[in-house]
Coordinates of C-alpha atoms in Angstrom, one line a residue:
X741 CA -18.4 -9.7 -43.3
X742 CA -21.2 -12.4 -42.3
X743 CA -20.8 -15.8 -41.8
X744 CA -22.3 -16.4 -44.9
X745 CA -19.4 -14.8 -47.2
X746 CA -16.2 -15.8 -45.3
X747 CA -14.4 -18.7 -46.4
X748 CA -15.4 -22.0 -45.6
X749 CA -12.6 -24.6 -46.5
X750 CA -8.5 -23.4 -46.2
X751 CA -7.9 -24.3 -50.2
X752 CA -10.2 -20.9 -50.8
X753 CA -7.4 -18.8 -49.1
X754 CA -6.0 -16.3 -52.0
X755 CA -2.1 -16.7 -51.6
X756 CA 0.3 -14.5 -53.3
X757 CA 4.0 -15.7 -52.3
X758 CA 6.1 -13.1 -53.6
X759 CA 9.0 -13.3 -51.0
X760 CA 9.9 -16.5 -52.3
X761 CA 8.9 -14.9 -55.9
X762 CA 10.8 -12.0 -56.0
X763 CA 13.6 -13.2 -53.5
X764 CA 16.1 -16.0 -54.3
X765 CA 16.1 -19.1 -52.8
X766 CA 18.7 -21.7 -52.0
X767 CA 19.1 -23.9 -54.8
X768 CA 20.0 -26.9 -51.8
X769 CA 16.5 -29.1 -51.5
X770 CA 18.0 -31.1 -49.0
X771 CA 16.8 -30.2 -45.3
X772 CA 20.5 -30.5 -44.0
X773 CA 21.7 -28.1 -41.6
X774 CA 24.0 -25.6 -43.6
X775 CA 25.4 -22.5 -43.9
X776 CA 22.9 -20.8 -46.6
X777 CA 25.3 -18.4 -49.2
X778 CA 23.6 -16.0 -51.8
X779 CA 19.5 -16.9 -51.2
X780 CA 16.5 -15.2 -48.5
X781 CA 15.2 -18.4 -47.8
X782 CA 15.0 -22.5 -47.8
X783 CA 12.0 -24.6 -49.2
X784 CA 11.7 -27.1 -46.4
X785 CA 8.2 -29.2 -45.5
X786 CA 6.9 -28.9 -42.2
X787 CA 7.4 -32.3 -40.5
X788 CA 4.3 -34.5 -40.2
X789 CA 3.2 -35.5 -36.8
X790 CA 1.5 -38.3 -35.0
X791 CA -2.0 -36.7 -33.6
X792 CA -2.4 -33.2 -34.4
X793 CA -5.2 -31.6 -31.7
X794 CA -6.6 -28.4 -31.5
X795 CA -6.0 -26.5 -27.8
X796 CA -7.2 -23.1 -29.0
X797 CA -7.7 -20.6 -31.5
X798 CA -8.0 -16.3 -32.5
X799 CA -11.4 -15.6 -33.7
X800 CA -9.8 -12.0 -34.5
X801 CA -7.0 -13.6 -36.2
X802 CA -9.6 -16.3 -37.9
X803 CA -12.1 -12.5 -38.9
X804 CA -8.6 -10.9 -40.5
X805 CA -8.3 -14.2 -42.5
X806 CA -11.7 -14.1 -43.7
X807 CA -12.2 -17.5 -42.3
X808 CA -15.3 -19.0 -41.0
X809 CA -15.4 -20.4 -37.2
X810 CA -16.3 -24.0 -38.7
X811 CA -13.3 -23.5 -40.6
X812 CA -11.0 -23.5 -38.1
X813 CA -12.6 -26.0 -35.9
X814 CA -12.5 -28.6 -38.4
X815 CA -10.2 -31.5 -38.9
X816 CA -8.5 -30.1 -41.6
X817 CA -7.1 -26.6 -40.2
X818 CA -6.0 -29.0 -37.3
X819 CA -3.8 -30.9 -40.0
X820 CA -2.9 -28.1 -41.7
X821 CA -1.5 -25.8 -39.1
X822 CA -0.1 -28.6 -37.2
X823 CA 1.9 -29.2 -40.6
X824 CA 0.2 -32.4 -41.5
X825 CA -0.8 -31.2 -44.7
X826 CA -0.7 -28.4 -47.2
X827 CA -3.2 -26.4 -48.5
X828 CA -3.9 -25.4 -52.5
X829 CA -1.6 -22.1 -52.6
X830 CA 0.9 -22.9 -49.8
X831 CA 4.4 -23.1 -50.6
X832 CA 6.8 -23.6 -47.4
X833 CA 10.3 -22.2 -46.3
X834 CA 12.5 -20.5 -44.0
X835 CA 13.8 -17.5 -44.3
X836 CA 17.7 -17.0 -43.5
X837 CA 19.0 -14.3 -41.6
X838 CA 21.9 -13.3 -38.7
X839 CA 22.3 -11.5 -35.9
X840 CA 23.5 -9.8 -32.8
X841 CA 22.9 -12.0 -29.6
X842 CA 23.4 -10.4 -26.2
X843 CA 25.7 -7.8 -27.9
X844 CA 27.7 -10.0 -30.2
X845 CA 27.5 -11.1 -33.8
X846 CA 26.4 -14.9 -33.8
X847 CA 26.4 -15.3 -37.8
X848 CA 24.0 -17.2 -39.8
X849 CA 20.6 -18.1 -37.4
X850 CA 17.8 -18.3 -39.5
X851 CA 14.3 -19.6 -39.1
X852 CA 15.8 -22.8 -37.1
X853 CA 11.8 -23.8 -36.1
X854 CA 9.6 -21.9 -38.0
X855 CA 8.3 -22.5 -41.3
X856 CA 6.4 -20.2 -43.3
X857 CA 3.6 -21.6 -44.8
X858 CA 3.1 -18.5 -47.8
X859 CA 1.4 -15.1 -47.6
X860 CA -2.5 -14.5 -47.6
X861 CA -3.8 -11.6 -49.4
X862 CA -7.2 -11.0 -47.2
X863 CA -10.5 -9.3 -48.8
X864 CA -9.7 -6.1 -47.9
X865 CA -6.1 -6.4 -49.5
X866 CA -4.1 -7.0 -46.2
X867 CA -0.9 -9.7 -46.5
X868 CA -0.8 -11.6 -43.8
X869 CA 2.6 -14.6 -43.5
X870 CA 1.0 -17.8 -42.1
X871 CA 3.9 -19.0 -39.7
X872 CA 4.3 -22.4 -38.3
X873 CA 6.7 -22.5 -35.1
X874 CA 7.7 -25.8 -33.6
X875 CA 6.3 -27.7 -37.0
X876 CA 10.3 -29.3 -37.3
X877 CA 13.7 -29.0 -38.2
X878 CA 14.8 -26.8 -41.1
X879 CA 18.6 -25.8 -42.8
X880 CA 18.9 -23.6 -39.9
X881 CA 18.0 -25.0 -36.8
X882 CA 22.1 -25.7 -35.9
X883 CA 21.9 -28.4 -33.2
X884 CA 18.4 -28.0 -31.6
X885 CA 15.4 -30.2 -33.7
X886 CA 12.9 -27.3 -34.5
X887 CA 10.0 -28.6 -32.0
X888 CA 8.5 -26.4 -29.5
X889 CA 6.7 -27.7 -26.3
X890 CA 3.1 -26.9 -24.7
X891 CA 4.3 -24.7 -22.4
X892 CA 6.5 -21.9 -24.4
X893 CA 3.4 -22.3 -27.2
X894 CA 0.3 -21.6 -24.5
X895 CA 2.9 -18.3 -23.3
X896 CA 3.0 -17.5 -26.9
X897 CA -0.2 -17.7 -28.2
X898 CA -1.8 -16.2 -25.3
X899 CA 0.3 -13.0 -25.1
X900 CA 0.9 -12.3 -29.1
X901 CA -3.5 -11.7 -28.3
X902 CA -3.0 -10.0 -25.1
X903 CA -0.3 -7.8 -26.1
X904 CA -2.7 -6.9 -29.3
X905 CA -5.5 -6.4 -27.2
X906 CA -3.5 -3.7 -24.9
X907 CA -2.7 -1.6 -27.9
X908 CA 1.0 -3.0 -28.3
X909 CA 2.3 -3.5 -32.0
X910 CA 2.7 -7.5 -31.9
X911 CA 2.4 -10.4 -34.5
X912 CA 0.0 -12.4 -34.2
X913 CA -1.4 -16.0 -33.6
X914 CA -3.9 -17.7 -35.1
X915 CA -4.0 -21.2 -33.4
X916 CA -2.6 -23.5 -31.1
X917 CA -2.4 -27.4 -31.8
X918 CA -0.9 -30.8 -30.1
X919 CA 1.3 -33.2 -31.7
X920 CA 0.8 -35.7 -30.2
X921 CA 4.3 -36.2 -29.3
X922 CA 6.8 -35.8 -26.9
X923 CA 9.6 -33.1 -27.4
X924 CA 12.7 -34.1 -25.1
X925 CA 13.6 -30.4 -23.1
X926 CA 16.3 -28.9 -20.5
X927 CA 14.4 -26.4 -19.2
X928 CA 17.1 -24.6 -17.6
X929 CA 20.3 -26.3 -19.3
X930 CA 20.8 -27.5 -16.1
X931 CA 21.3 -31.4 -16.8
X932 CA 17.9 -32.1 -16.2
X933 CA 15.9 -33.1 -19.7
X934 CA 12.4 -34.5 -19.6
X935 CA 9.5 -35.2 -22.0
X936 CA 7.3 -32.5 -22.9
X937 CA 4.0 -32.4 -24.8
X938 CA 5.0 -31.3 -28.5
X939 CA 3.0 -27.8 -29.9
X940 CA 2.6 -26.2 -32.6
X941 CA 1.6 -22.3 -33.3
X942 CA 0.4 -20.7 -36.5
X943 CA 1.9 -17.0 -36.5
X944 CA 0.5 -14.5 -38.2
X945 CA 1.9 -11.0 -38.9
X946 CA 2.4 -8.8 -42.4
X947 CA 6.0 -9.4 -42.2
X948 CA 8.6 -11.6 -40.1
X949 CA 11.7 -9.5 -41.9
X950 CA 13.8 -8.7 -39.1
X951 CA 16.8 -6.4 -38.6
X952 CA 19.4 -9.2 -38.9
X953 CA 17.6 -10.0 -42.1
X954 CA 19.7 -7.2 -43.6
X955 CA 22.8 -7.9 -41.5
X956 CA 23.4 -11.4 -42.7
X957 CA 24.2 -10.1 -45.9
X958 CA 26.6 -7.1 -45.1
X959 CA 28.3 -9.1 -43.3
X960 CA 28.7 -11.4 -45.7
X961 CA 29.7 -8.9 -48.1
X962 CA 26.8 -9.6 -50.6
X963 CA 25.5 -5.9 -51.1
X964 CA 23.3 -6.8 -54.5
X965 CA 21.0 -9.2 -51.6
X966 CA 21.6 -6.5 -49.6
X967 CA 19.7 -4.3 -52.0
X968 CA 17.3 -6.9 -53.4
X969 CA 15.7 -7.6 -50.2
X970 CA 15.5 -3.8 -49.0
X971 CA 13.6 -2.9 -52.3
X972 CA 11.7 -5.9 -52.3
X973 CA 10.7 -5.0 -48.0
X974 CA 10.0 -0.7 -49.4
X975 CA 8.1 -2.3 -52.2
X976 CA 6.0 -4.5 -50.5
X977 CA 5.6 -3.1 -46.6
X978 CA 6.4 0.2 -47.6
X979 CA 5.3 1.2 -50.8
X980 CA 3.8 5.0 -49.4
X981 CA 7.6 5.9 -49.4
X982 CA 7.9 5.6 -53.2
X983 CA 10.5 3.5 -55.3
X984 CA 13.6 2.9 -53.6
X985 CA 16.1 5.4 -53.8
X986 CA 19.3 6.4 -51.4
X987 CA 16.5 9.3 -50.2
X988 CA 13.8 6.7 -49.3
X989 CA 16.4 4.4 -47.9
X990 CA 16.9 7.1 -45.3
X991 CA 13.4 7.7 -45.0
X992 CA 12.5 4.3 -44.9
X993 CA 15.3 3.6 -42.2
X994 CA 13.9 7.0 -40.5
X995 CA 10.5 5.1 -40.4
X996 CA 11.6 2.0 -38.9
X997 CA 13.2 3.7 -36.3
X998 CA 9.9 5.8 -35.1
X999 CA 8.2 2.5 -35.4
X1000 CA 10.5 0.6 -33.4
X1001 CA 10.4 3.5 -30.6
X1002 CA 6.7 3.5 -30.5
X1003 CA 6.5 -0.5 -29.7
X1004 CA 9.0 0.7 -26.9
X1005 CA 7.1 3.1 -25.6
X1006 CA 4.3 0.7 -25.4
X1007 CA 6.4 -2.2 -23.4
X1008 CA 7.3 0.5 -20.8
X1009 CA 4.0 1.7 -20.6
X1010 CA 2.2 -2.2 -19.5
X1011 CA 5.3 -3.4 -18.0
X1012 CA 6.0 -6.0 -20.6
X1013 CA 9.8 -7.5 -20.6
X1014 CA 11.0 -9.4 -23.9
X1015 CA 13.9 -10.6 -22.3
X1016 CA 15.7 -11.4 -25.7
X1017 CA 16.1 -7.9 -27.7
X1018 CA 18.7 -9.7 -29.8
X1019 CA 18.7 -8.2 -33.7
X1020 CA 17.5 -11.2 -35.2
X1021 CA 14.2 -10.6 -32.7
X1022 CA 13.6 -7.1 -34.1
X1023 CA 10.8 -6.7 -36.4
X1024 CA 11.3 -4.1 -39.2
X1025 CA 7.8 -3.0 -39.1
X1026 CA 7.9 -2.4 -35.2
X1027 CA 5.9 -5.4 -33.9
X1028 CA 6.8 -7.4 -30.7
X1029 CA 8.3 -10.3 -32.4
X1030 CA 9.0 -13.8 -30.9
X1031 CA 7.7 -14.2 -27.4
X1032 CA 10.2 -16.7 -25.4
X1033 CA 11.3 -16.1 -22.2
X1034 CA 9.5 -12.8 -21.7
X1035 CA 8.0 -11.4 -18.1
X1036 CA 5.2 -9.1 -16.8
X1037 CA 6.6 -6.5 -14.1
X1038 CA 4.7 -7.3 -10.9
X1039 CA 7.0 -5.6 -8.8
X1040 CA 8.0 -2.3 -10.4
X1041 CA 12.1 -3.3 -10.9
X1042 CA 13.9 -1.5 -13.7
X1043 CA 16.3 -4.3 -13.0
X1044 CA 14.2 -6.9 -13.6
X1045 CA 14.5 -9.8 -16.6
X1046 CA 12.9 -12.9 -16.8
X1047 CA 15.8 -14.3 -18.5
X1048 CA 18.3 -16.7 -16.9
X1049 CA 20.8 -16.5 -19.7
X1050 CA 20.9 -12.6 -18.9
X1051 CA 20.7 -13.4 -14.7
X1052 CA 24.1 -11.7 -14.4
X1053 CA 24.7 -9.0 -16.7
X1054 CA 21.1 -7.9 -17.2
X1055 CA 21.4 -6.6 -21.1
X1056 CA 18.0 -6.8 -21.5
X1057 CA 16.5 -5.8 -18.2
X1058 CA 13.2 -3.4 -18.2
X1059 CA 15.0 -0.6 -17.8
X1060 CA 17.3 -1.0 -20.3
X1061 CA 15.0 -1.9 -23.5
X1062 CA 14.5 1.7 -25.0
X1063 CA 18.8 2.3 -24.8
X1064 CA 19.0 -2.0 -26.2
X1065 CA 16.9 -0.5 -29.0
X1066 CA 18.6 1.9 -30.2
X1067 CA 21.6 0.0 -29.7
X1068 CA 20.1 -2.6 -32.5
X1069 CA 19.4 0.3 -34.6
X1070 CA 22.9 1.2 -34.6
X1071 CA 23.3 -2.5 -36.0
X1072 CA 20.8 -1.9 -38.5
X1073 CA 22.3 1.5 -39.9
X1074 CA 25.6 -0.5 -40.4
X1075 CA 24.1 -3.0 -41.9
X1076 CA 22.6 -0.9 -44.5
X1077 CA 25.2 1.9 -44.7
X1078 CA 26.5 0.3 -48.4
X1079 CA 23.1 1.2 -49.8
X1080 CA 23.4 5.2 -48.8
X1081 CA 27.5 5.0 -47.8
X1082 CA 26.8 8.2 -46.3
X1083 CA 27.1 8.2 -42.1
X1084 CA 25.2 11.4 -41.7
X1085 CA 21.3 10.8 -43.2
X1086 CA 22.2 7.2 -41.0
X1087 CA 22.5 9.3 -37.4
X1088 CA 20.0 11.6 -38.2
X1089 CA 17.2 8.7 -38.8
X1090 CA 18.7 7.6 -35.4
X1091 CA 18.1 10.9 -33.5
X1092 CA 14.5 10.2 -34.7
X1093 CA 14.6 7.7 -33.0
X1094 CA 15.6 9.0 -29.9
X1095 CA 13.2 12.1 -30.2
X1096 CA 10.7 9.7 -30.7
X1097 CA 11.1 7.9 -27.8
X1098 CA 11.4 10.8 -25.9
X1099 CA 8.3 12.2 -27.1
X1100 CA 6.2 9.5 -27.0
X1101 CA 7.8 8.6 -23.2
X1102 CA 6.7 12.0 -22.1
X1103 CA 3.2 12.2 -23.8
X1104 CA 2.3 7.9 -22.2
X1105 CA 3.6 9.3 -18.7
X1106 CA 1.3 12.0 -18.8
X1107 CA -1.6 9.5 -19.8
X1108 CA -0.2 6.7 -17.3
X1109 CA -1.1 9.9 -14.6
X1110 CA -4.1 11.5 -16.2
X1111 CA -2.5 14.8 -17.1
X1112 CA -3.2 16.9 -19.5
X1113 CA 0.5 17.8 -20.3
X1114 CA 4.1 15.6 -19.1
X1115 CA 5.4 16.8 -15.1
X1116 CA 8.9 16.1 -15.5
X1117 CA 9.0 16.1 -11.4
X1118 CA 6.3 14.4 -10.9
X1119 CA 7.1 11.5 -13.5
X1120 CA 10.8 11.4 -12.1
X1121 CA 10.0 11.6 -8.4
X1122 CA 7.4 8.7 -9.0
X1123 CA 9.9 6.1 -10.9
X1124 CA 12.2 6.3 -8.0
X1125 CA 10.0 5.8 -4.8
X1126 CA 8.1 3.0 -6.9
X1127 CA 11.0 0.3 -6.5
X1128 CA 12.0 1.3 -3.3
X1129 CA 9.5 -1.0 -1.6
X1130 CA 7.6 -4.2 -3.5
X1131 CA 4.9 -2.0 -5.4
X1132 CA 2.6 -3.8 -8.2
X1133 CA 3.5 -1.7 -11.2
X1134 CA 0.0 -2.7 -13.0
X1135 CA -2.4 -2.4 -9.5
X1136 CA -0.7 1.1 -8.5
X1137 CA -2.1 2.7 -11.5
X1138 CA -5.3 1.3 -11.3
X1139 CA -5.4 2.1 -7.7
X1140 CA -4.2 5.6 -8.5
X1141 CA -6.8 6.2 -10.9
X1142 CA -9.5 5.4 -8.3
X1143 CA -8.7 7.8 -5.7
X1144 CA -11.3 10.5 -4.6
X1145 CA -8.6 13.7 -4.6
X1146 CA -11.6 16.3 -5.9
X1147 CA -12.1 17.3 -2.3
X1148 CA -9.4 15.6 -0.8
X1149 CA -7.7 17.8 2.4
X1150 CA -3.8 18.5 1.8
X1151 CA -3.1 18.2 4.8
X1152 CA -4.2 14.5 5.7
X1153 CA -1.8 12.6 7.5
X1154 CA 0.3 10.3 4.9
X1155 CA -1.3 7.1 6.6
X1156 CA -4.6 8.5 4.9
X1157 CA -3.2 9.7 1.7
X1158 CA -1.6 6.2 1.1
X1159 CA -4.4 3.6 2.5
X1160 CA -6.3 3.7 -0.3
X1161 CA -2.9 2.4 -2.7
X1162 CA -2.6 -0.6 0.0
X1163 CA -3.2 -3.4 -2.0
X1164 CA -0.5 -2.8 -4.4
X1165 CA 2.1 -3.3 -1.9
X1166 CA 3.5 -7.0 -1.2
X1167 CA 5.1 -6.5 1.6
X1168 CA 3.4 -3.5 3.6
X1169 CA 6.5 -3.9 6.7
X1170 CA 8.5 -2.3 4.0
X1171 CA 6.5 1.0 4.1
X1172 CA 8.5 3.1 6.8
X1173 CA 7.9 6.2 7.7
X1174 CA 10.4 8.2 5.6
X1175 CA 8.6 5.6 2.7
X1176 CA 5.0 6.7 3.5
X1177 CA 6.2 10.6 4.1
X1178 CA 8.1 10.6 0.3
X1179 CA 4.8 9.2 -1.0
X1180 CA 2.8 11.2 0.9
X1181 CA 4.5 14.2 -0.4
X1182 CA 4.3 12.9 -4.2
X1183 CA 0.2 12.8 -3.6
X1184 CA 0.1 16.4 -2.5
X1185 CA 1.9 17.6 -5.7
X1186 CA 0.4 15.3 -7.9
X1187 CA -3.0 16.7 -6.2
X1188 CA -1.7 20.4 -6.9
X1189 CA -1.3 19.7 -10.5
X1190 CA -4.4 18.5 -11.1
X1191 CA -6.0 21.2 -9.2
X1192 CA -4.0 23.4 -11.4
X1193 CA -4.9 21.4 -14.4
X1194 CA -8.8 21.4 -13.6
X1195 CA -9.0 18.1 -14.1
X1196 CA -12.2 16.2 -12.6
X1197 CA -10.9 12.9 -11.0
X1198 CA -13.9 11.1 -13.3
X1199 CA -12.4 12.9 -16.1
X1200 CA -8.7 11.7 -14.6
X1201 CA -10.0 7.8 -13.8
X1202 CA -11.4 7.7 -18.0
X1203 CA -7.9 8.6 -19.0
X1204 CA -6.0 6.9 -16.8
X1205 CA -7.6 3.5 -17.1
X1206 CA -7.8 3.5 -21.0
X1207 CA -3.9 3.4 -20.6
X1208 CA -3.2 1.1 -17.3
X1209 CA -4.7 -2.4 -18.0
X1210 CA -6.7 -4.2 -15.0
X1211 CA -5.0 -7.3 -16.8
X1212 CA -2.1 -7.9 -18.1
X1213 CA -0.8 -12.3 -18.3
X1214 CA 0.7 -12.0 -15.2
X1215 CA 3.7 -14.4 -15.4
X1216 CA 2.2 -17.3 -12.8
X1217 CA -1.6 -17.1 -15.1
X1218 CA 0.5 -18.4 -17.9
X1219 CA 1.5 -21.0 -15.7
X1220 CA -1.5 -21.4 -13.9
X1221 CA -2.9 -22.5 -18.0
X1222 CA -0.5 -24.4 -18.7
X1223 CA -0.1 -26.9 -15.7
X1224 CA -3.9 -27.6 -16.8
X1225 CA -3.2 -28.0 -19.9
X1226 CA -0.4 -30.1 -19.4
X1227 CA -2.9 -32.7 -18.1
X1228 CA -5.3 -32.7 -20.8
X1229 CA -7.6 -29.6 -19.5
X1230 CA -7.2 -26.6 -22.1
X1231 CA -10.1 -24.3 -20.3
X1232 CA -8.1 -21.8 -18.6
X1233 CA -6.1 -21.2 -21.8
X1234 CA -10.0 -20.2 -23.3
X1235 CA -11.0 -18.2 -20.1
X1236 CA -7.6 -16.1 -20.5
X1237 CA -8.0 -15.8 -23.6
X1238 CA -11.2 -14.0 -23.0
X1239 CA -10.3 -12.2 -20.1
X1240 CA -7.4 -10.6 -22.1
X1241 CA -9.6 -9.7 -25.1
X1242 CA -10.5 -6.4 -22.7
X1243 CA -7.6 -5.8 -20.5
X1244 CA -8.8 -2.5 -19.6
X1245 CA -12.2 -2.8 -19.0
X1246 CA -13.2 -4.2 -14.9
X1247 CA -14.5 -7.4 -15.5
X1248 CA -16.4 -7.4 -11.8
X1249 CA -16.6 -11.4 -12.3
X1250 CA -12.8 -11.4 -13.2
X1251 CA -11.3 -9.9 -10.1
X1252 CA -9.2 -12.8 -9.0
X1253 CA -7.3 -12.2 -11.8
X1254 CA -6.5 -8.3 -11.0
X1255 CA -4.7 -9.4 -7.9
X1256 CA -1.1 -9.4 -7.1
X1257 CA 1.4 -12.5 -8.2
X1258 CA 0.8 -15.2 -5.4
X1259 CA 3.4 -16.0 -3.1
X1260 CA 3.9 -19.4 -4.4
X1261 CA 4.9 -18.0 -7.5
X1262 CA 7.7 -15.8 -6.6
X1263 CA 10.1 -18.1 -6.9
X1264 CA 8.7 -21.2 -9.0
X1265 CA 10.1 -21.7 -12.5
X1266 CA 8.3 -19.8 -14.8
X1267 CA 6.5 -17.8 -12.8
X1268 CA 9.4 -15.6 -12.2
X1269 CA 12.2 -16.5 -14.4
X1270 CA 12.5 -18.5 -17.7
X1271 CA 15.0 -19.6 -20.1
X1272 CA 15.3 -19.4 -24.2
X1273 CA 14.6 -23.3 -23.8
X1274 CA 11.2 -24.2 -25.7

């Protein structure tokens, strides 16, 4: 589409707001917090604001809108997606729903600071749910005041486009704005509050349904909402699986389940830690859904989580996401077990999931190596010597992928085998010499099989580095951004932003940001952990 076609003011936008159509609403007006009985969603305005700035927006995002650069750089988006204003088609609420947090059922949560602004209906037919997060208090924000601060808004914005631009199933954002005011926060609950800048970002995705969606109201009891909103979610983000029936309920369940394992397969695949896998944070179409105290892997730690809520028990560690998944899709079959009351169709859309998983784990190793077919040894042997020492996860691909093994000798000394994976170690002391001879031993297989294979290492380096991103937003880049912008200066927010638009690509005049996590950062809040505080 050129410039020339795309739409030029927001009131030109073609909404068609059939979740708050079809659904029903609370009949409450009142924007008091409340248990919400017997309704999808709350109309609530977003809550206007002092000095609404623009820090930085998608141009993709702006394309899928149809909208025209000097659209979103005008005063007006700035008003309107900070929630200043409304425009012609918009019809605000939040949506209520429940869930499972860190392995028990919290109840009613609900959209306690977002506010959906309506759905789009682009020129090519797409819906898209404009999303407001941090834009103010709704019926089910509980205690906290529905803001959001700079500093959780710059992490979310920048990697909802990141994660997009790896391949990774993720909503989206559109922009990112100031209020002008100050939003009072305890970073780490502990005792110490301070003033932050206020933010605002517009989210964007087909659908922000989520699996406690449909919990809220089995557990409630209320299995006509139960049924409403699953025909109104096959109807509308699933209509190739026909008119609802108990046969596409399964196969609609079947589908979410293969969705949800290939958006797995993809976070183990960059290294990418969500850090809150509660229910009420899984999408039902499969996208990486609300980005708060999420994490890179720098060091390779199945372990690892970026959470400090989960510091002890470590629920939703790296390791651990594809068995937390299925664990929420166990919720989710419960939830909607009235609508087939049969247990069997239930476990067998869950062994999809599983064999999904599975399959798609096998067939991203293989790529992650440059194989033409999984190794089992070779993929098993690898995951355990990589924690063993401090190894890069995102650099030891990349540096695997560059080594010259067509004539390589099998009997170099290890020393030799290994130099050329240096730079992915933090600590190089830690390499000993039953570390270097395990290693050394992996290269000579891995160096059979693709002798065995035939495999060319150009051929090997164009597979293996359209899987293994040269960038990923390393957790101290994010921070790096938003201690600028913090004082006024939004640049680096722009330059990663464009850096991250081709994470695999080697960016020779990018280089300092392919290197490993500073030692400054190791330790520094938010660099290495985070809370659910924003």
């Amino acid at each position: 589409m050129n410039s020339q076609s795309k739409i030029t003011h927001l009131d030109a936008l073609a909404f068609d707001n059939r979740f708050i159509r079809e659904l029903p609403g609370d009949p409450e007006t009142l924007n008091n917090r409340r248990q919400v009985i017997g309704a999808c969603y709350s109309r609530v305005l977003p809550a206007k604001v002092a000095k609404p700035k623009m820090v930085a927006y998608s141009r993709e995002v702006a394309e899928q809108l149809d909208l025209a650069p000097e659209t979103c750089e005008s005063d007006h988006f700035t008003e309107v997606f900070t929630g200043n204003r409304l425009s012609a088609g918009m019809e605000p609420y939040a949506a209520c729903y429940g869930g499972h947090q860190f392995g028990n059922w919290a109840g009613q949560l609900g959209d306690g600071r977002a506010i959906n602004l309506g759905e789009v209906l682009n020129r090519q037919g797409q819906r898209w749910v404009l999303q407001l997060k941090g834009a103010g208090p709704t019926p089910y924000s509980r205690t906290a005041d529905g803001l959001a601060v700079l500093r959780s808004s710059v992490r979310e914005f920048l990697c909802s486009e990141a994660m997009h631009h790896l391949g990774v199933p993720t909503t989206r954002a559109l922009s990112l704005t100031l209020t002008g005011e100050s939003v009072i926060r305890d970073m780490f609950y502990n005792g110490n509050p301070k003033a932050e800048p206020g933010a605002v970002v517009c989210r964007v995705a087909p659908s922000f349904t989520r699996f406690g969606s449909f919990q809220i109201f089995a557990a409630r009891g209320d299995i006509p909402l139960l049924k409403k909103l699953t025909d109104y979610t096959i109807r509308t983000d699933f209509p190739h699986l026909g008119e609802p029936s108990p046969a596409v309920y399964q196969a609609w369940f079947e589908e979410v389940c293969r969705r949800t394992a290939e958006m797995i397969v993809h976070w183990q695949r960059v290294g990418f830690v969500h850090g809150v896998m509660n229910t009420d944070n899984m999408s039902i179409l499969g996208l990486t859904i609300d980005y708060g105290p999420y994490g890179w892997l720098e060091n390779y730690d199945p372990d690892w989580t970026p959470n400090t809520t989960d510091a002890s028990m470590r629920r939703y560690r790296f390791g651990n996401q594809p068995q937390i998944a299925f664990w929420n899709l166990v919720q989710l079959a419960n939830a909607i077990y009235p609508l087939i009351e049969q247990v069997e169709p239930l476990q067998q859309a869950i062994n999809v999931y599983a064999e999904s998983f599975e399959q798609g784990w096998q067939d991203m190793m293989a790529k992650k190596l440059g194989l033409s077919a999984f190794d089992d040894e070779l993929s098993t042997e690898l995951l355990a010597i990589l924690p063993l020492v401090e190894t890069d996860m995102t650099i030891f691909y990349r540096k695997l992928a560059m080594l010259e093994l067509d004539n390589k000798p099998l009997d170099d000394m290890d020393e030799v085998l290994i130099m050329p994976l240096m730079e992915a170690y933090y600590v190089p002391e830690q390499l000993t010499a039953d570390y270097k001879k395990r290693m050394g031993d992996w290269l000579r297989n891995y160096m059979r099989r693709l002798r065995e294979e035939g495999i060319s290492d150009q051929a090997r380096r164009v597979r293996m580095n359209a899987v293994n991103p040269k960038y990923v937003l390393r957790n101290y880049m994010a921070q790096l951004a938003i201690d600028k912008a913090e004082s006024g200066d939004y640049s680096m927010i722009d330059e990663l932003l464009e850096l991250l638009r081709r994470p695999y690509d080697e960016q020779t005049d990018k280089e300092a940001f392919a290197v490993k996590r500073p030692d400054w950062a190791r330790q520094r809040a938010g660099c290495s952990m985070l809370s659910c505080s924003s």
